[in-house]
mmCIF file with all atom_site columns, C-alpha atoms in Angstrom:
data_model
loop_
_atom_site.group_PDB
_atom_site.id
_atom_site.type_symbol
_atom_site.label_atom_id
_atom_site.label_alt_id
_atom_site.label_comp_id
_atom_site.label_asym_id
_atom_site.label_entity_id
_atom_site.label_seq_id
_atom_site.pdbx_PDB_ins_code
_atom_site.Cartn_x
_atom_site.Cartn_y
_atom_site.Cartn_z
_atom_site.occupancy
_atom_site.B_iso_or_equiv
_atom_site.pdbx_formal_charge
_atom_site.auth_seq_id
_atom_site.auth_comp_id
_atom_site.auth_asym_id
_atom_site.auth_atom_id
_atom_site.pdbx_PDB_model_num
ATOM 1   C CA . UNK A 1 1   ? 83.698 207.805 -37.161 1.00 87.00 ? 1275 UNK A CA 1
ATOM 2   C CA . UNK A 1 2   ? 86.099 210.692 -36.664 1.00 92.00 ? 1276 UNK A CA 1
ATOM 3   C CA . UNK A 1 3   ? 84.160 213.255 -34.604 1.00 94.00 ? 1277 UNK A CA 1
ATOM 4   C CA . UNK A 1 4   ? 81.349 213.685 -32.083 1.00 93.00 ? 1278 UNK A CA 1
ATOM 5   C CA . UNK A 1 5   ? 78.829 214.784 -34.716 1.00 94.00 ? 1279 UNK A CA 1
ATOM 6   C CA . UNK A 1 6   ? 79.307 211.567 -36.713 1.00 93.00 ? 1280 UNK A CA 1
ATOM 7   C CA . UNK A 1 7   ? 79.002 209.512 -33.526 1.00 90.00 ? 1281 UNK A CA 1
ATOM 8   C CA . UNK A 1 8   ? 75.770 211.277 -32.534 1.00 90.00 ? 1282 UNK A CA 1
ATOM 9   C CA . UNK A 1 9   ? 74.252 210.496 -35.937 1.00 93.00 ? 1283 UNK A CA 1
ATOM 10  C CA . UNK A 1 10  ? 75.231 206.816 -35.621 1.00 92.00 ? 1284 UNK A CA 1
ATOM 11  C CA . UNK A 1 11  ? 73.942 206.323 -32.072 1.00 90.00 ? 1285 UNK A CA 1
ATOM 12  C CA . UNK A 1 12  ? 70.313 205.617 -33.141 1.00 91.00 ? 1286 UNK A CA 1
ATOM 13  C CA . UNK A 1 13  ? 71.503 202.872 -35.490 1.00 92.00 ? 1287 UNK A CA 1
ATOM 14  C CA . UNK A 1 14  ? 73.456 201.118 -32.739 1.00 89.00 ? 1288 UNK A CA 1
ATOM 15  C CA . UNK A 1 15  ? 70.627 201.615 -30.266 1.00 89.00 ? 1289 UNK A CA 1
ATOM 16  C CA . UNK A 1 16  ? 68.086 199.955 -32.558 1.00 90.00 ? 1290 UNK A CA 1
ATOM 17  C CA . UNK A 1 17  ? 70.501 197.117 -33.323 1.00 90.00 ? 1291 UNK A CA 1
ATOM 18  C CA . UNK A 1 18  ? 71.149 196.301 -29.655 1.00 87.00 ? 1292 UNK A CA 1
ATOM 19  C CA . UNK A 1 19  ? 67.475 196.458 -28.742 1.00 90.00 ? 1293 UNK A CA 1
ATOM 20  C CA . UNK A 1 20  ? 66.259 194.407 -31.690 1.00 88.00 ? 1294 UNK A CA 1
ATOM 21  C CA . UNK A 1 21  ? 68.960 191.728 -31.614 1.00 87.00 ? 1295 UNK A CA 1
ATOM 22  C CA . UNK A 1 22  ? 70.083 191.593 -27.986 1.00 86.00 ? 1296 UNK A CA 1
ATOM 23  C CA . UNK A 1 23  ? 67.962 193.079 -25.212 1.00 87.00 ? 1297 UNK A CA 1
ATOM 24  C CA . UNK A 1 24  ? 64.441 193.453 -26.569 1.00 83.00 ? 1298 UNK A CA 1
ATOM 25  C CA . UNK A 1 25  ? 62.547 196.601 -27.499 1.00 83.00 ? 1299 UNK A CA 1
ATOM 26  C CA . UNK A 1 26  ? 61.470 198.676 -24.505 1.00 85.00 ? 1300 UNK A CA 1
ATOM 27  C CA . UNK A 1 27  ? 57.716 199.036 -23.863 1.00 86.00 ? 1301 UNK A CA 1
ATOM 28  C CA . UNK A 1 28  ? 55.784 202.263 -24.026 1.00 87.00 ? 1302 UNK A CA 1
ATOM 29  C CA . UNK A 1 29  ? 56.415 204.557 -21.083 1.00 89.00 ? 1303 UNK A CA 1
ATOM 30  C CA . UNK A 1 30  ? 53.684 204.359 -18.452 1.00 91.00 ? 1304 UNK A CA 1
ATOM 31  C CA . UNK A 1 31  ? 53.552 207.112 -15.851 1.00 94.00 ? 1305 UNK A CA 1
ATOM 32  C CA . UNK A 1 32  ? 53.085 205.371 -12.498 1.00 97.00 ? 1306 UNK A CA 1
ATOM 33  C CA . UNK A 1 33  ? 51.324 206.642 -9.423  1.00 97.00 ? 1307 UNK A CA 1
ATOM 34  C CA . UNK A 1 34  ? 53.711 207.188 -6.518  1.00 98.00 ? 1308 UNK A CA 1
ATOM 35  C CA . UNK A 1 35  ? 53.200 206.585 -2.797  1.00 98.00 ? 1309 UNK A CA 1
ATOM 36  C CA . UNK A 1 36  ? 55.812 207.375 -0.124  1.00 97.00 ? 1310 UNK A CA 1
ATOM 37  C CA . UNK A 1 37  ? 56.273 205.854 3.317   1.00 97.00 ? 1311 UNK A CA 1
ATOM 38  C CA . UNK A 1 38  ? 58.618 207.755 5.604   1.00 95.00 ? 1312 UNK A CA 1
ATOM 39  C CA . UNK A 1 39  ? 60.916 205.435 7.560   1.00 92.00 ? 1313 UNK A CA 1
ATOM 40  C CA . UNK A 1 40  ? 62.353 208.376 9.472   1.00 91.00 ? 1314 UNK A CA 1
ATOM 41  C CA . UNK A 1 41  ? 66.046 208.696 10.339  1.00 90.00 ? 1315 UNK A CA 1
ATOM 42  C CA . UNK A 1 42  ? 68.131 205.533 10.103  1.00 90.00 ? 1316 UNK A CA 1
ATOM 43  C CA . UNK A 1 43  ? 71.675 204.257 9.655   1.00 91.00 ? 1317 UNK A CA 1
ATOM 44  C CA . UNK A 1 44  ? 73.105 205.470 12.960  1.00 90.00 ? 1318 UNK A CA 1
ATOM 45  C CA . UNK A 1 45  ? 71.030 208.619 12.709  1.00 92.00 ? 1319 UNK A CA 1
ATOM 46  C CA . UNK A 1 46  ? 72.832 209.772 9.580   1.00 93.00 ? 1320 UNK A CA 1
ATOM 47  C CA . UNK A 1 47  ? 70.199 209.363 6.885   1.00 95.00 ? 1321 UNK A CA 1
ATOM 48  C CA . UNK A 1 48  ? 66.584 209.981 5.991   1.00 95.00 ? 1322 UNK A CA 1
ATOM 49  C CA . UNK A 1 49  ? 64.912 206.869 4.537   1.00 96.00 ? 1323 UNK A CA 1
ATOM 50  C CA . UNK A 1 50  ? 61.808 206.794 2.369   1.00 96.00 ? 1324 UNK A CA 1
ATOM 51  C CA . UNK A 1 51  ? 60.111 203.803 0.762   1.00 97.00 ? 1325 UNK A CA 1
ATOM 52  C CA . UNK A 1 52  ? 58.793 204.850 -2.652  1.00 98.00 ? 1326 UNK A CA 1
ATOM 53  C CA . UNK A 1 53  ? 56.113 202.664 -4.239  1.00 98.00 ? 1327 UNK A CA 1
ATOM 54  C CA . UNK A 1 54  ? 55.546 202.937 -8.002  1.00 98.00 ? 1328 UNK A CA 1
ATOM 55  C CA . UNK A 1 55  ? 52.238 201.498 -9.261  1.00 98.00 ? 1329 UNK A CA 1
ATOM 56  C CA . UNK A 1 56  ? 51.834 200.885 -12.999 1.00 97.00 ? 1330 UNK A CA 1
ATOM 57  C CA . UNK A 1 57  ? 48.446 200.267 -14.606 1.00 96.00 ? 1331 UNK A CA 1
ATOM 58  C CA . UNK A 1 58  ? 47.667 199.072 -18.126 1.00 92.00 ? 1332 UNK A CA 1
ATOM 59  C CA . UNK A 1 59  ? 44.823 197.117 -19.739 1.00 87.00 ? 1333 UNK A CA 1
ATOM 60  C CA . UNK A 1 60  ? 43.123 196.460 -16.414 1.00 91.00 ? 1334 UNK A CA 1
ATOM 61  C CA . UNK A 1 61  ? 46.305 195.103 -14.802 1.00 92.00 ? 1335 UNK A CA 1
ATOM 62  C CA . UNK A 1 62  ? 48.540 196.725 -12.211 1.00 96.00 ? 1336 UNK A CA 1
ATOM 63  C CA . UNK A 1 63  ? 51.930 196.104 -10.646 1.00 97.00 ? 1337 UNK A CA 1
ATOM 64  C CA . UNK A 1 64  ? 53.757 197.909 -7.826  1.00 98.00 ? 1338 UNK A CA 1
ATOM 65  C CA . UNK A 1 65  ? 57.529 198.155 -7.420  1.00 98.00 ? 1339 UNK A CA 1
ATOM 66  C CA . UNK A 1 66  ? 59.295 199.352 -4.269  1.00 98.00 ? 1340 UNK A CA 1
ATOM 67  C CA . UNK A 1 67  ? 62.382 201.550 -4.310  1.00 98.00 ? 1341 UNK A CA 1
ATOM 68  C CA . UNK A 1 68  ? 64.273 202.884 -1.282  1.00 97.00 ? 1342 UNK A CA 1
ATOM 69  C CA . UNK A 1 69  ? 65.501 206.480 -1.224  1.00 97.00 ? 1343 UNK A CA 1
ATOM 70  C CA . UNK A 1 70  ? 68.198 207.073 1.395   1.00 97.00 ? 1344 UNK A CA 1
ATOM 71  C CA . UNK A 1 71  ? 69.742 210.533 1.676   1.00 97.00 ? 1345 UNK A CA 1
ATOM 72  C CA . UNK A 1 72  ? 72.150 212.168 4.129   1.00 96.00 ? 1346 UNK A CA 1
ATOM 73  C CA . UNK A 1 73  ? 70.159 213.926 6.844   1.00 93.00 ? 1347 UNK A CA 1
ATOM 74  C CA . UNK A 1 74  ? 69.672 217.690 6.477   1.00 91.00 ? 1348 UNK A CA 1
ATOM 75  C CA . UNK A 1 75  ? 71.660 217.850 3.236   1.00 93.00 ? 1349 UNK A CA 1
ATOM 76  C CA . UNK A 1 76  ? 70.740 219.504 -0.073  1.00 94.00 ? 1350 UNK A CA 1
ATOM 77  C CA . UNK A 1 77  ? 72.089 219.137 -3.599  1.00 96.00 ? 1351 UNK A CA 1
ATOM 78  C CA . UNK A 1 78  ? 72.893 215.479 -2.912  1.00 98.00 ? 1352 UNK A CA 1
ATOM 79  C CA . UNK A 1 79  ? 74.515 213.367 -5.679  1.00 98.00 ? 1353 UNK A CA 1
ATOM 80  C CA . UNK A 1 80  ? 72.822 209.972 -5.885  1.00 98.00 ? 1354 UNK A CA 1
ATOM 81  C CA . UNK A 1 81  ? 73.654 206.417 -6.906  1.00 97.00 ? 1355 UNK A CA 1
ATOM 82  C CA . UNK A 1 82  ? 70.711 204.662 -8.552  1.00 98.00 ? 1356 UNK A CA 1
ATOM 83  C CA . UNK A 1 83  ? 71.393 201.050 -7.584  1.00 97.00 ? 1357 UNK A CA 1
ATOM 84  C CA . UNK A 1 84  ? 69.918 198.120 -9.510  1.00 97.00 ? 1358 UNK A CA 1
ATOM 85  C CA . UNK A 1 85  ? 70.215 195.537 -6.748  1.00 97.00 ? 1359 UNK A CA 1
ATOM 86  C CA . UNK A 1 86  ? 70.141 191.753 -6.391  1.00 96.00 ? 1360 UNK A CA 1
ATOM 87  C CA . UNK A 1 87  ? 68.947 192.104 -2.797  1.00 95.00 ? 1361 UNK A CA 1
ATOM 88  C CA . UNK A 1 88  ? 65.636 193.269 -1.354  1.00 92.00 ? 1362 UNK A CA 1
ATOM 89  C CA . UNK A 1 89  ? 67.124 194.360 1.983   1.00 91.00 ? 1363 UNK A CA 1
ATOM 90  C CA . UNK A 1 90  ? 69.503 197.206 2.754   1.00 90.00 ? 1364 UNK A CA 1
ATOM 91  C CA . UNK A 1 91  ? 72.257 197.523 3.707   1.00 90.00 ? 1365 UNK A CA 1
ATOM 92  C CA . UNK A 1 92  ? 73.794 194.537 1.959   1.00 90.00 ? 1366 UNK A CA 1
ATOM 93  C CA . UNK A 1 93  ? 77.216 193.504 0.701   1.00 87.00 ? 1367 UNK A CA 1
ATOM 94  C CA . UNK A 1 94  ? 76.784 195.684 -2.407  1.00 86.00 ? 1368 UNK A CA 1
ATOM 95  C CA . UNK A 1 95  ? 75.523 198.720 -0.473  1.00 90.00 ? 1369 UNK A CA 1
ATOM 96  C CA . UNK A 1 96  ? 77.431 199.644 2.717   1.00 92.00 ? 1370 UNK A CA 1
ATOM 97  C CA . UNK A 1 97  ? 74.982 202.438 3.456   1.00 92.00 ? 1371 UNK A CA 1
ATOM 98  C CA . UNK A 1 98  ? 76.697 204.204 6.351   1.00 92.00 ? 1372 UNK A CA 1
ATOM 99  C CA . UNK A 1 99  ? 79.961 204.474 4.420   1.00 93.00 ? 1373 UNK A CA 1
ATOM 100 C CA . UNK A 1 100 ? 78.126 205.851 1.394   1.00 95.00 ? 1374 UNK A CA 1
ATOM 101 C CA . UNK A 1 101 ? 76.217 208.363 3.502   1.00 95.00 ? 1375 UNK A CA 1
ATOM 102 C CA . UNK A 1 102 ? 79.443 209.427 5.239   1.00 95.00 ? 1376 UNK A CA 1
ATOM 103 C CA . UNK A 1 103 ? 80.893 210.493 1.884   1.00 95.00 ? 1377 UNK A CA 1
ATOM 104 C CA . UNK A 1 104 ? 77.879 212.718 1.162   1.00 96.00 ? 1378 UNK A CA 1
ATOM 105 C CA . UNK A 1 105 ? 76.123 210.527 -1.406  1.00 97.00 ? 1379 UNK A CA 1
ATOM 106 C CA . UNK A 1 106 ? 72.557 209.248 -1.454  1.00 97.00 ? 1380 UNK A CA 1
ATOM 107 C CA . UNK A 1 107 ? 71.178 205.983 -2.814  1.00 97.00 ? 1381 UNK A CA 1
ATOM 108 C CA . UNK A 1 108 ? 67.993 205.127 -4.694  1.00 98.00 ? 1382 UNK A CA 1
ATOM 109 C CA . UNK A 1 109 ? 67.823 201.344 -4.639  1.00 97.00 ? 1383 UNK A CA 1
ATOM 110 C CA . UNK A 1 110 ? 65.464 198.698 -6.016  1.00 98.00 ? 1384 UNK A CA 1
ATOM 111 C CA . UNK A 1 111 ? 65.541 194.911 -6.245  1.00 98.00 ? 1385 UNK A CA 1
ATOM 112 C CA . UNK A 1 112 ? 65.412 193.730 -9.832  1.00 97.00 ? 1386 UNK A CA 1
ATOM 113 C CA . UNK A 1 113 ? 63.076 190.810 -9.074  1.00 97.00 ? 1387 UNK A CA 1
ATOM 114 C CA . UNK A 1 114 ? 60.455 193.245 -7.816  1.00 97.00 ? 1388 UNK A CA 1
ATOM 115 C CA . UNK A 1 115 ? 60.228 194.536 -11.391 1.00 97.00 ? 1389 UNK A CA 1
ATOM 116 C CA . UNK A 1 116 ? 59.964 191.073 -12.959 1.00 95.00 ? 1390 UNK A CA 1
ATOM 117 C CA . UNK A 1 117 ? 61.449 187.702 -12.071 1.00 94.00 ? 1391 UNK A CA 1
ATOM 118 C CA . UNK A 1 118 ? 64.867 186.599 -13.295 1.00 94.00 ? 1392 UNK A CA 1
ATOM 119 C CA . UNK A 1 119 ? 63.691 183.647 -15.398 1.00 92.00 ? 1393 UNK A CA 1
ATOM 120 C CA . UNK A 1 120 ? 61.770 182.723 -18.541 1.00 87.00 ? 1394 UNK A CA 1
ATOM 121 C CA . UNK A 1 121 ? 58.372 183.639 -17.095 1.00 88.00 ? 1395 UNK A CA 1
ATOM 122 C CA . UNK A 1 122 ? 57.010 186.653 -18.966 1.00 87.00 ? 1396 UNK A CA 1
ATOM 123 C CA . UNK A 1 123 ? 53.617 186.661 -17.248 1.00 88.00 ? 1397 UNK A CA 1
ATOM 124 C CA . UNK A 1 124 ? 54.601 188.280 -13.948 1.00 91.00 ? 1398 UNK A CA 1
ATOM 125 C CA . UNK A 1 125 ? 55.546 191.727 -12.688 1.00 93.00 ? 1399 UNK A CA 1
ATOM 126 C CA . UNK A 1 126 ? 55.784 194.475 -15.289 1.00 92.00 ? 1400 UNK A CA 1
ATOM 127 C CA . UNK A 1 127 ? 55.872 191.790 -17.985 1.00 90.00 ? 1401 UNK A CA 1
ATOM 128 C CA . UNK A 1 128 ? 52.278 190.917 -17.141 1.00 90.00 ? 1402 UNK A CA 1
ATOM 129 C CA . UNK A 1 129 ? 51.154 194.393 -18.197 1.00 91.00 ? 1403 UNK A CA 1
ATOM 130 C CA . UNK A 1 130 ? 52.546 193.898 -21.693 1.00 87.00 ? 1404 UNK A CA 1
ATOM 131 C CA . UNK A 1 131 ? 52.433 190.150 -22.385 1.00 81.00 ? 1405 UNK A CA 1
ATOM 132 C CA . UNK A 1 132 ? 49.988 188.624 -24.841 1.00 78.00 ? 1406 UNK A CA 1
ATOM 133 C CA . UNK A 1 133 ? 49.259 184.888 -24.760 1.00 73.00 ? 1407 UNK A CA 1
ATOM 134 C CA . UNK A 1 134 ? 52.300 184.255 -22.612 1.00 67.00 ? 1408 UNK A CA 1
ATOM 135 C CA . UNK A 1 135 ? 54.659 186.134 -24.928 1.00 71.00 ? 1409 UNK A CA 1
ATOM 136 C CA . UNK A 1 136 ? 56.395 189.445 -24.428 1.00 73.00 ? 1410 UNK A CA 1
ATOM 137 C CA . UNK A 1 137 ? 58.481 191.469 -26.854 1.00 78.00 ? 1411 UNK A CA 1
ATOM 138 C CA . UNK A 1 138 ? 60.586 192.882 -24.058 1.00 83.00 ? 1412 UNK A CA 1
ATOM 139 C CA . UNK A 1 139 ? 63.578 191.169 -22.486 1.00 88.00 ? 1413 UNK A CA 1
ATOM 140 C CA . UNK A 1 140 ? 64.071 191.030 -18.731 1.00 92.00 ? 1414 UNK A CA 1
ATOM 141 C CA . UNK A 1 141 ? 67.161 193.240 -18.841 1.00 93.00 ? 1415 UNK A CA 1
ATOM 142 C CA . UNK A 1 142 ? 65.297 195.821 -20.906 1.00 93.00 ? 1416 UNK A CA 1
ATOM 143 C CA . UNK A 1 143 ? 62.439 195.863 -18.369 1.00 94.00 ? 1417 UNK A CA 1
ATOM 144 C CA . UNK A 1 144 ? 64.823 196.326 -15.455 1.00 96.00 ? 1418 UNK A CA 1
ATOM 145 C CA . UNK A 1 145 ? 66.417 199.193 -17.411 1.00 96.00 ? 1419 UNK A CA 1
ATOM 146 C CA . UNK A 1 146 ? 62.950 200.569 -18.156 1.00 96.00 ? 1420 UNK A CA 1
ATOM 147 C CA . UNK A 1 147 ? 62.162 200.817 -14.445 1.00 97.00 ? 1421 UNK A CA 1
ATOM 148 C CA . UNK A 1 148 ? 65.558 202.378 -13.695 1.00 98.00 ? 1422 UNK A CA 1
ATOM 149 C CA . UNK A 1 149 ? 64.689 205.155 -16.151 1.00 97.00 ? 1423 UNK A CA 1
ATOM 150 C CA . UNK A 1 150 ? 61.343 205.631 -14.374 1.00 97.00 ? 1424 UNK A CA 1
ATOM 151 C CA . UNK A 1 151 ? 63.309 206.008 -11.134 1.00 98.00 ? 1425 UNK A CA 1
ATOM 152 C CA . UNK A 1 152 ? 65.362 208.702 -12.824 1.00 98.00 ? 1426 UNK A CA 1
ATOM 153 C CA . UNK A 1 153 ? 62.126 210.490 -13.769 1.00 97.00 ? 1427 UNK A CA 1
ATOM 154 C CA . UNK A 1 154 ? 61.212 210.527 -10.099 1.00 98.00 ? 1428 UNK A CA 1
ATOM 155 C CA . UNK A 1 155 ? 64.629 211.735 -8.924  1.00 97.00 ? 1429 UNK A CA 1
ATOM 156 C CA . UNK A 1 156 ? 64.260 214.715 -11.243 1.00 97.00 ? 1430 UNK A CA 1
ATOM 157 C CA . UNK A 1 157 ? 61.253 215.837 -9.160  1.00 97.00 ? 1431 UNK A CA 1
ATOM 158 C CA . UNK A 1 158 ? 63.139 215.869 -5.846  1.00 96.00 ? 1432 UNK A CA 1
ATOM 159 C CA . UNK A 1 159 ? 64.572 219.281 -4.975  1.00 95.00 ? 1433 UNK A CA 1
ATOM 160 C CA . UNK A 1 160 ? 67.202 217.916 -2.571  1.00 95.00 ? 1434 UNK A CA 1
ATOM 161 C CA . UNK A 1 161 ? 68.818 215.855 -5.360  1.00 96.00 ? 1435 UNK A CA 1
ATOM 162 C CA . UNK A 1 162 ? 71.757 217.090 -7.434  1.00 97.00 ? 1436 UNK A CA 1
ATOM 163 C CA . UNK A 1 163 ? 70.006 216.292 -10.707 1.00 96.00 ? 1437 UNK A CA 1
ATOM 164 C CA . UNK A 1 164 ? 73.171 216.785 -12.738 1.00 97.00 ? 1438 UNK A CA 1
ATOM 165 C CA . UNK A 1 165 ? 75.011 214.128 -10.758 1.00 98.00 ? 1439 UNK A CA 1
ATOM 166 C CA . UNK A 1 166 ? 73.048 210.892 -10.708 1.00 98.00 ? 1440 UNK A CA 1
ATOM 167 C CA . UNK A 1 167 ? 74.988 207.678 -11.377 1.00 98.00 ? 1441 UNK A CA 1
ATOM 168 C CA . UNK A 1 168 ? 73.591 204.240 -12.159 1.00 98.00 ? 1442 UNK A CA 1
ATOM 169 C CA . UNK A 1 169 ? 75.352 201.182 -10.757 1.00 96.00 ? 1443 UNK A CA 1
ATOM 170 C CA . UNK A 1 170 ? 75.013 197.432 -11.159 1.00 96.00 ? 1444 UNK A CA 1
ATOM 171 C CA . UNK A 1 171 ? 76.828 194.107 -10.974 1.00 94.00 ? 1445 UNK A CA 1
ATOM 172 C CA . UNK A 1 172 ? 76.818 191.195 -13.485 1.00 92.00 ? 1446 UNK A CA 1
ATOM 173 C CA . UNK A 1 173 ? 73.522 191.093 -15.420 1.00 93.00 ? 1447 UNK A CA 1
ATOM 174 C CA . UNK A 1 174 ? 72.506 194.183 -13.504 1.00 96.00 ? 1448 UNK A CA 1
ATOM 175 C CA . UNK A 1 175 ? 75.687 195.756 -14.846 1.00 95.00 ? 1449 UNK A CA 1
ATOM 176 C CA . UNK A 1 176 ? 74.296 195.037 -18.301 1.00 94.00 ? 1450 UNK A CA 1
ATOM 177 C CA . UNK A 1 177 ? 71.068 196.638 -17.115 1.00 96.00 ? 1451 UNK A CA 1
ATOM 178 C CA . UNK A 1 178 ? 72.873 199.785 -15.977 1.00 96.00 ? 1452 UNK A CA 1
ATOM 179 C CA . UNK A 1 179 ? 74.772 200.001 -19.263 1.00 94.00 ? 1453 UNK A CA 1
ATOM 180 C CA . UNK A 1 180 ? 71.614 199.635 -21.329 1.00 94.00 ? 1454 UNK A CA 1
ATOM 181 C CA . UNK A 1 181 ? 69.684 202.134 -19.238 1.00 95.00 ? 1455 UNK A CA 1
ATOM 182 C CA . UNK A 1 182 ? 72.347 204.819 -19.441 1.00 94.00 ? 1456 UNK A CA 1
ATOM 183 C CA . UNK A 1 183 ? 72.811 204.240 -23.182 1.00 92.00 ? 1457 UNK A CA 1
ATOM 184 C CA . UNK A 1 184 ? 69.092 204.934 -23.671 1.00 93.00 ? 1458 UNK A CA 1
ATOM 185 C CA . UNK A 1 185 ? 68.735 207.627 -20.994 1.00 94.00 ? 1459 UNK A CA 1
ATOM 186 C CA . UNK A 1 186 ? 71.461 210.238 -21.256 1.00 92.00 ? 1460 UNK A CA 1
ATOM 187 C CA . UNK A 1 187 ? 70.506 212.026 -18.024 1.00 96.00 ? 1461 UNK A CA 1
ATOM 188 C CA . UNK A 1 188 ? 72.888 209.783 -16.066 1.00 97.00 ? 1462 UNK A CA 1
ATOM 189 C CA . UNK A 1 189 ? 76.227 211.436 -15.332 1.00 97.00 ? 1463 UNK A CA 1
ATOM 190 C CA . UNK A 1 190 ? 78.090 208.185 -14.655 1.00 97.00 ? 1464 UNK A CA 1
ATOM 191 C CA . UNK A 1 191 ? 77.648 204.475 -15.316 1.00 96.00 ? 1465 UNK A CA 1
ATOM 192 C CA . UNK A 1 192 ? 79.516 202.278 -12.829 1.00 94.00 ? 1466 UNK A CA 1
ATOM 193 C CA . UNK A 1 193 ? 79.427 198.515 -13.432 1.00 93.00 ? 1467 UNK A CA 1
ATOM 194 C CA . UNK A 1 194 ? 81.533 195.461 -12.705 1.00 89.00 ? 1468 UNK A CA 1
ATOM 195 C CA . UNK A 1 195 ? 81.593 191.934 -14.111 1.00 85.00 ? 1469 UNK A CA 1
ATOM 196 C CA . UNK A 1 196 ? 79.003 192.795 -16.750 1.00 86.00 ? 1470 UNK A CA 1
ATOM 197 C CA . UNK A 1 197 ? 80.350 190.017 -18.992 1.00 80.00 ? 1471 UNK A CA 1
ATOM 198 C CA . UNK A 1 198 ? 79.793 189.463 -22.710 1.00 77.00 ? 1472 UNK A CA 1
ATOM 199 C CA . UNK A 1 199 ? 77.430 191.974 -24.296 1.00 78.00 ? 1473 UNK A CA 1
ATOM 200 C CA . UNK A 1 200 ? 78.296 194.090 -21.293 1.00 81.00 ? 1474 UNK A CA 1
ATOM 201 C CA . UNK A 1 201 ? 81.744 195.692 -21.342 1.00 81.00 ? 1475 UNK A CA 1
ATOM 202 C CA . UNK A 1 202 ? 83.833 192.581 -21.997 1.00 76.00 ? 1476 UNK A CA 1
ATOM 203 C CA . UNK A 1 203 ? 84.711 191.286 -25.431 1.00 69.00 ? 1477 UNK A CA 1
ATOM 204 C CA . UNK A 1 204 ? 81.996 189.311 -27.175 1.00 69.00 ? 1478 UNK A CA 1
ATOM 205 C CA . UNK A 1 205 ? 84.100 188.251 -30.150 1.00 69.00 ? 1479 UNK A CA 1
ATOM 206 C CA . UNK A 1 206 ? 87.329 186.365 -29.598 1.00 69.00 ? 1480 UNK A CA 1
ATOM 207 C CA . UNK A 1 207 ? 86.112 185.389 -26.153 1.00 64.00 ? 1481 UNK A CA 1
ATOM 208 C CA . UNK A 1 208 ? 88.502 183.724 -23.725 1.00 68.00 ? 1482 UNK A CA 1
ATOM 209 C CA . UNK A 1 209 ? 88.123 182.620 -20.125 1.00 70.00 ? 1483 UNK A CA 1
ATOM 210 C CA . UNK A 1 210 ? 89.509 185.989 -19.068 1.00 66.00 ? 1484 UNK A CA 1
ATOM 211 C CA . UNK A 1 211 ? 86.821 188.126 -20.734 1.00 61.00 ? 1485 UNK A CA 1
ATOM 212 C CA . UNK A 1 212 ? 84.398 188.169 -17.796 1.00 61.00 ? 1486 UNK A CA 1
ATOM 213 C CA . UNK A 1 213 ? 86.487 190.656 -15.803 1.00 53.00 ? 1487 UNK A CA 1
#
C-alpha cells in the first residue's frame, strides 16, 4: 500500500477479517428509545449532568443501558470524551471529572457491564436480544463497541456538542473496544487508549513480556 486511495480500498478487507476472526460480527443497528433525567448542576457547580437511558427492543425483549452526559455549565461547542468505563459511578480513578471540566471538555460515560456482562454468558444484556439457544454471533467487545457507536449517534443530536471533536477512550479490554469502535465508526476524531494489549495496539506476533505496554 503506497497511498491513501489504496488504503481506503483495503480497509473493508481488514475490517471483515478482524470481525470474523477476532471480535465477532456486529449485530444489526437497533434505534433505541431515549429517556433523560436531569441531575442538575454538579461537580462543584461547574457542570450540568444528565442521565441518559437507552432502551433497545427486539423480538419481544428489551434492555436499557445508562450513560452519563456531563458538560461544562453554560458552554457551547463542547468537545467530548466518550468513555467506555469499568466503573458504574463517577467520578472515579479513570475520570477525574472536575479536572476534565476545568479544561473545557465534556464526558459521555457508560459502564461496559451495563451493556452486557464481562464473561461467557451470552444470554444477558444486549446479548439477550440477539442470542438463539444460548448462542450469540457477537463477541462482548463488539457489543460494547456497538453501544459506543449508538452513543455517538446520540451525541450528534446535541447542539451544544462540538460534533467534529468527539474522542473515544478506554483502558485494557475497553481500549480494544475503543479501537474497534473507532475503526468501524469514522466519526470519532481521536482514539485514546492505554494497555490495550495483544490484538489491541501491542504486537501480537513475536510477543514478549513487554508487549502489554
